[in-house]
Tab-separated table of N, CA and C in Angstrom:
chain	number	residue	atom	x	y	z
J	1	MET	N	0.847	-1.165	0.000
J	1	MET	CA	0.000	0.000	0.000
J	1	MET	C	0.898	1.235	0.000
J	2	PHE	N	0.661	2.109	-0.953
J	2	PHE	CA	1.391	3.368	-0.984
J	2	PHE	C	0.515	4.473	-0.414
J	3	VAL	N	1.104	5.318	0.420
J	3	VAL	CA	0.437	6.514	0.918
J	3	VAL	C	1.133	7.679	0.222
J	4	THR	N	0.372	8.403	-0.599
J	4	THR	CA	0.917	9.522	-1.357
J	4	THR	C	0.607	10.819	-0.630
J	5	PHE	N	1.617	11.633	-0.449
J	5	PHE	CA	1.465	12.896	0.256
J	5	PHE	C	0.973	13.990	-0.695
J	6	ALA	N	0.212	14.939	-0.167
J	6	ALA	CA	-0.280	16.061	-0.963
J	6	ALA	C	0.889	16.893	-1.492
J	7	LYS	N	1.921	17.024	-0.671
J	7	LYS	CA	3.141	17.698	-1.122
J	7	LYS	C	4.329	16.921	-0.572
J	8	ALA	N	5.430	17.009	-1.263
J	8	ALA	CA	6.627	16.270	-0.872
J	8	ALA	C	7.111	16.728	0.507
J	9	VAL	N	7.645	15.771	1.262
J	9	VAL	CA	8.208	16.084	2.582
J	9	VAL	C	9.696	15.747	2.561
J	10	LYS	N	10.460	16.493	3.351
J	10	LYS	CA	11.893	16.251	3.426
J	10	LYS	C	12.231	15.568	4.738
J	11	PHE	N	13.148	14.600	4.636
J	11	PHE	CA	13.650	13.910	5.823
J	11	PHE	C	15.092	13.533	5.551
J	12	GLU	N	15.968	13.961	6.428
J	12	GLU	CA	17.400	13.683	6.329
J	12	GLU	C	17.954	13.972	4.935
J	13	GLY	N	17.561	15.137	4.399
J	13	GLY	CA	18.098	15.589	3.122
J	13	GLY	C	17.465	14.989	1.884
J	14	LYS	N	16.540	14.069	2.049
J	14	LYS	CA	15.847	13.457	0.906
J	14	LYS	C	14.409	13.944	0.867
J	15	GLU	N	13.859	13.996	-0.324
J	15	GLU	CA	12.475	14.405	-0.509
J	15	GLU	C	11.621	13.175	-0.817
J	16	TYR	N	10.474	13.085	-0.141
J	16	TYR	CA	9.577	11.941	-0.311
J	16	TYR	C	8.196	12.425	-0.742
J	17	LYS	N	7.678	11.799	-1.801
J	17	LYS	CA	6.324	12.105	-2.261
J	17	LYS	C	5.329	11.065	-1.754
J	18	ASP	N	5.871	9.938	-1.308
J	18	ASP	CA	5.023	8.859	-0.803
J	18	ASP	C	5.854	7.930	0.073
J	19	VAL	N	5.168	6.989	0.671
J	19	VAL	CA	5.831	5.959	1.458
J	19	VAL	C	5.051	4.665	1.269
J	20	GLU	N	5.774	3.570	1.142
J	20	GLU	CA	5.114	2.275	0.994
J	20	GLU	C	5.016	1.602	2.356
J	21	LEU	N	3.789	1.250	2.721
J	21	LEU	CA	3.536	0.481	3.943
J	21	LEU	C	3.175	-0.925	3.494
J	22	LYS	N	4.028	-1.871	3.766
J	22	LYS	CA	3.816	-3.248	3.307
J	22	LYS	C	2.931	-3.986	4.308
J	23	LEU	N	1.654	-3.641	4.282
J	23	LEU	CA	0.711	-4.228	5.229
J	23	LEU	C	-0.020	-5.435	4.654
J	24	GLU	N	-0.208	-5.457	3.347
J	24	GLU	CA	-1.024	-6.499	2.726
J	24	GLU	C	-0.513	-7.909	2.971
J	25	ASP	N	0.788	-8.067	3.083
J	25	ASP	CA	1.349	-9.413	3.271
J	25	ASP	C	1.707	-9.703	4.726
J	26	LEU	N	1.201	-8.886	5.640
J	26	LEU	CA	1.444	-9.087	7.073
J	26	LEU	C	0.700	-10.338	7.542
J	27	SER	N	1.412	-11.238	8.187
J	27	SER	CA	0.781	-12.462	8.690
J	27	SER	C	0.307	-12.254	10.131
J	28	GLY	N	-0.534	-13.145	10.597
J	28	GLY	CA	-0.988	-13.094	11.985
J	28	GLY	C	0.177	-13.213	12.957
J	29	ALA	N	1.123	-14.085	12.641
J	29	ALA	CA	2.299	-14.258	13.509
J	29	ALA	C	3.128	-12.970	13.552
J	30	GLU	N	3.252	-12.307	12.399
J	30	GLU	CA	4.013	-11.057	12.366
J	30	GLU	C	3.297	-9.954	13.154
J	31	LEU	N	1.976	-9.905	13.049
J	31	LEU	CA	1.217	-8.917	13.824
J	31	LEU	C	1.376	-9.186	15.316
J	32	LYS	N	1.284	-10.443	15.695
J	32	LYS	CA	1.462	-10.807	17.105
J	32	LYS	C	2.851	-10.395	17.595
J	33	GLN	N	3.862	-10.587	16.753
J	33	GLN	CA	5.219	-10.188	17.121
J	33	GLN	C	5.329	-8.671	17.245
J	34	LEU	N	4.683	-7.940	16.328
J	34	LEU	CA	4.674	-6.477	16.421
J	34	LEU	C	4.034	-6.016	17.728
J	35	ILE	N	2.930	-6.660	18.089
J	35	ILE	CA	2.245	-6.311	19.345
J	35	ILE	C	3.165	-6.580	20.531
J	36	ASN	N	3.802	-7.744	20.534
J	36	ASN	CA	4.717	-8.087	21.629
J	36	ASN	C	5.921	-7.143	21.687
J	37	ASP	N	6.483	-6.812	20.530
J	37	ASP	CA	7.620	-5.883	20.483
J	37	ASP	C	7.207	-4.505	20.999
J	38	TYR	N	6.036	-4.048	20.568
J	38	TYR	CA	5.536	-2.740	21.006
J	38	TYR	C	5.286	-2.744	22.512
J	39	ALA	N	4.655	-3.801	23.003
J	39	ALA	CA	4.369	-3.906	24.443
J	39	ALA	C	5.655	-3.918	25.252
J	40	ARG	N	6.665	-4.625	24.759
J	40	ARG	CA	7.957	-4.671	25.445
J	40	ARG	C	8.604	-3.278	25.444
J	41	MET	N	8.542	-2.594	24.305
J	41	MET	CA	9.123	-1.257	24.198
J	41	MET	C	8.421	-0.282	25.151
J	42	LYS	N	7.099	-0.413	25.267
J	42	LYS	CA	6.318	0.469	26.137
J	42	LYS	C	6.231	-0.052	27.569
J	43	LYS	N	6.885	-1.196	27.816
J	43	LYS	CA	6.898	-1.826	29.142
J	43	LYS	C	5.491	-2.198	29.619
J	44	ILE	N	4.690	-2.728	28.690
J	44	ILE	CA	3.351	-3.218	29.015
J	44	ILE	C	3.505	-4.705	29.310
J	45	VAL	N	3.452	-5.079	30.585
J	45	VAL	CA	3.692	-6.477	30.955
J	45	VAL	C	2.399	-7.271	31.119
J	46	ASN	N	1.319	-6.604	31.373
J	46	ASN	CA	0.034	-7.267	31.568
J	46	ASN	C	-0.523	-7.727	30.214
J	47	PRO	N	-0.760	-9.046	30.016
J	47	PRO	CA	-1.268	-9.536	28.734
J	47	PRO	C	-2.605	-8.908	28.339
J	48	VAL	N	-3.440	-8.577	29.303
J	48	VAL	CA	-4.726	-7.939	28.994
J	48	VAL	C	-4.486	-6.571	28.376
J	49	MET	N	-3.500	-5.848	28.896
J	49	MET	CA	-3.190	-4.524	28.349
J	49	MET	C	-2.651	-4.628	26.931
J	50	ARG	N	-1.984	-5.713	26.600
J	50	ARG	CA	-1.529	-5.906	25.219
J	50	ARG	C	-2.733	-6.000	24.299
J	51	THR	N	-3.755	-6.715	24.743
J	51	THR	CA	-4.981	-6.836	23.957
J	51	THR	C	-5.647	-5.482	23.820
J	52	VAL	N	-5.694	-4.715	24.897
J	52	VAL	CA	-6.287	-3.377	24.855
J	52	VAL	C	-5.538	-2.512	23.857
J	53	THR	N	-4.224	-2.638	23.801
J	53	THR	CA	-3.421	-1.879	22.839
J	53	THR	C	-3.876	-2.188	21.421
J	54	VAL	N	-4.109	-3.444	21.139
J	54	VAL	CA	-4.556	-3.839	19.804
J	54	VAL	C	-5.945	-3.284	19.521
J	55	ILE	N	-6.837	-3.385	20.482
J	55	ILE	CA	-8.202	-2.915	20.278
J	55	ILE	C	-8.235	-1.401	20.100
J	56	CYS	N	-7.459	-0.684	20.882
J	56	CYS	CA	-7.482	0.784	20.859
J	56	CYS	C	-6.656	1.381	19.728
J	57	TRP	N	-5.643	0.656	19.261
J	57	TRP	CA	-4.769	1.173	18.208
J	57	TRP	C	-4.338	2.603	18.486
J	58	ASP	N	-3.585	2.788	19.538
J	58	ASP	CA	-3.123	4.146	19.811
J	58	ASP	C	-2.174	4.609	18.708
J	59	ASP	N	-2.056	5.912	18.557
J	59	ASP	CA	-1.251	6.486	17.486
J	59	ASP	C	0.181	5.969	17.489
J	60	SER	N	0.739	5.777	18.658
J	60	SER	CA	2.115	5.284	18.751
J	60	SER	C	2.245	3.894	18.144
J	61	PHE	N	1.236	3.045	18.365
J	61	PHE	CA	1.273	1.709	17.780
J	61	PHE	C	1.161	1.793	16.260
J	62	ASP	N	0.298	2.682	15.760
J	62	ASP	CA	0.164	2.855	14.312
J	62	ASP	C	1.490	3.263	13.684
J	63	LEU	N	2.187	4.201	14.326
J	63	LEU	CA	3.488	4.639	13.807
J	63	LEU	C	4.526	3.530	13.919
J	64	PHE	N	4.459	2.754	15.001
J	64	PHE	CA	5.359	1.618	15.187
J	64	PHE	C	5.166	0.619	14.042
J	65	VAL	N	3.919	0.304	13.716
J	65	VAL	CA	3.622	-0.618	12.609
J	65	VAL	C	4.110	-0.024	11.290
J	66	ALA	N	3.818	1.259	11.066
J	66	ALA	CA	4.243	1.911	9.823
J	66	ALA	C	5.764	1.842	9.671
J	67	SER	N	6.472	2.080	10.745
J	67	SER	CA	7.924	2.038	10.705
J	67	SER	C	8.431	0.629	10.400
J	68	LYS	N	7.848	-0.358	11.051
J	68	LYS	CA	8.293	-1.741	10.868
J	68	LYS	C	7.916	-2.290	9.492
J	69	ARG	N	6.858	-1.752	8.892
J	69	ARG	CA	6.386	-2.267	7.607
J	69	ARG	C	6.758	-1.356	6.438
J	70	SER	N	7.689	-0.456	6.664
J	70	SER	CA	8.213	0.408	5.605
J	70	SER	C	9.728	0.427	5.744
J	71	GLU	N	10.353	1.216	4.946
J	71	GLU	CA	11.809	1.330	5.042
J	71	GLU	C	12.214	2.599	5.773
J	72	GLN	N	11.291	3.142	6.589
J	72	GLN	CA	11.543	4.398	7.275
J	72	GLN	C	11.590	4.198	8.789
J	73	PRO	N	12.464	4.942	9.446
J	73	PRO	CA	12.483	4.881	10.913
J	73	PRO	C	11.277	5.621	11.484
J	74	ILE	N	10.954	5.357	12.705
J	74	ILE	CA	9.796	5.997	13.336
J	74	ILE	C	9.940	7.520	13.345
J	75	GLU	N	11.177	8.013	13.403
J	75	GLU	CA	11.414	9.460	13.383
J	75	GLU	C	10.913	10.103	12.090
J	76	PHE	N	10.957	9.363	10.985
J	76	PHE	CA	10.423	9.865	9.712
J	76	PHE	C	8.956	10.229	9.881
J	77	PHE	N	8.200	9.323	10.478
J	77	PHE	CA	6.763	9.540	10.645
J	77	PHE	C	6.476	10.625	11.686
J	78	GLU	N	7.270	10.660	12.743
J	78	GLU	CA	7.065	11.656	13.789
J	78	GLU	C	7.351	13.074	13.309
J	79	LYS	N	8.205	13.226	12.307
J	79	LYS	CA	8.559	14.552	11.802
J	79	LYS	C	7.686	15.010	10.636
J	80	LEU	N	6.731	14.190	10.233
J	80	LEU	CA	5.836	14.588	9.149
J	80	LEU	C	4.963	15.762	9.582
J	81	PRO	N	4.578	16.615	8.633
J	81	PRO	CA	3.571	17.627	8.958
J	81	PRO	C	2.284	16.932	9.412
J	82	VAL	N	1.459	17.635	10.161
J	82	VAL	CA	0.269	17.020	10.770
J	82	VAL	C	-0.621	16.309	9.744
J	83	ALA	N	-0.873	16.923	8.606
J	83	ALA	CA	-1.761	16.299	7.616
J	83	ALA	C	-1.219	14.948	7.156
J	84	GLU	N	0.072	14.873	6.882
J	84	GLU	CA	0.673	13.624	6.425
J	84	GLU	C	0.796	12.616	7.567
J	85	TYR	N	1.079	13.114	8.763
J	85	TYR	CA	1.130	12.266	9.969
J	85	TYR	C	-0.221	11.567	10.154
J	86	MET	N	-1.296	12.348	10.081
J	86	MET	CA	-2.633	11.782	10.250
J	86	MET	C	-2.994	10.852	9.085
J	87	GLN	N	-2.479	11.146	7.914
J	87	GLN	CA	-2.711	10.291	6.750
J	87	GLN	C	-2.123	8.899	6.974
J	88	ILE	N	-0.923	8.847	7.541
J	88	ILE	CA	-0.276	7.558	7.833
J	88	ILE	C	-1.075	6.797	8.884
J	89	ILE	N	-1.434	7.484	9.970
J	89	ILE	CA	-2.218	6.838	11.029
J	89	ILE	C	-3.542	6.326	10.459
J	90	GLY	N	-4.194	7.149	9.652
J	90	GLY	CA	-5.463	6.746	9.039
J	90	GLY	C	-5.314	5.540	8.132
J	91	ALA	N	-4.216	5.485	7.376
J	91	ALA	CA	-3.993	4.360	6.465
J	91	ALA	C	-3.801	3.060	7.229
J	92	VAL	N	-3.029	3.098	8.309
J	92	VAL	CA	-2.804	1.894	9.115
J	92	VAL	C	-4.112	1.456	9.767
J	93	GLN	N	-4.835	2.396	10.361
J	93	GLN	CA	-6.106	2.054	11.011
J	93	GLN	C	-7.122	1.541	10.000
J	94	ALA	N	-7.197	2.180	8.838
J	94	ALA	CA	-8.143	1.747	7.802
J	94	ALA	C	-7.827	0.330	7.335
J	95	PHE	N	-6.536	0.015	7.198
J	95	PHE	CA	-6.154	-1.333	6.785
J	95	PHE	C	-6.640	-2.363	7.795
J	96	PHE	N	-6.363	-2.131	9.082
J	96	PHE	CA	-6.773	-3.094	10.094
J	96	PHE	C	-8.295	-3.146	10.236
J	97	ASN	N	-8.953	-2.004	10.153
J	97	ASN	CA	-10.417	-1.989	10.258
J	97	ASN	C	-11.060	-2.717	9.097
J	98	SER	N	-10.557	-2.502	7.874
J	98	SER	CA	-11.147	-3.188	6.715
J	98	SER	C	-10.878	-4.682	6.790
J	99	SER	N	-9.710	-5.074	7.299
J	99	SER	CA	-9.416	-6.503	7.460
J	99	SER	C	-10.367	-7.139	8.462
J	100	ALA	N	-10.658	-6.429	9.551
J	100	ALA	CA	-11.584	-6.948	10.559
J	100	ALA	C	-12.989	-7.048	9.999
J	101	LEU	N	-13.402	-6.068	9.212
J	101	LEU	CA	-14.754	-6.100	8.620
J	101	LEU	C	-14.881	-7.242	7.626
J	102	GLU	N	-13.828	-7.473	6.837
J	102	GLU	CA	-13.843	-8.585	5.897
J	102	GLU	C	-13.954	-9.913	6.631
J	103	ALA	N	-13.258	-10.045	7.744
J	103	ALA	CA	-13.311	-11.280	8.535
J	103	ALA	C	-14.699	-11.493	9.105
J	104	GLN	N	-15.369	-10.427	9.527
J	104	GLN	CA	-16.718	-10.546	10.087
J	104	GLN	C	-17.725	-10.960	9.022
J	105	ALA	N	-17.476	-10.560	7.789
J	105	ALA	CA	-18.409	-10.858	6.693
J	105	ALA	C	-18.347	-12.321	6.268
J	106	ILE	N	-17.281	-12.989	6.631
J	106	ILE	CA	-17.115	-14.390	6.200
J	106	ILE	C	-17.996	-15.313	7.007
């Protein structure tokens, strides 16, 4: 999935018009690992809270996923202008929400 920016953004001397988030080929095991890695990074030790993190999809988790599923460090996403920052968060959330809706329809 490519997220195209309304205007190019600069990061570390390079200009970016878009970013590829490789979410389509994410497996359940990889998502579980991302959740565990994020929980460890945030020092969330309670397994119930890990589930809450997944259900709530806080912005930090969305950026963590975007960073892990692209070739950009998390700082790239954190330094985006607000419109592009929200675009990335929206794209990650929309992907997971549409996947959940598709699963419910089956």
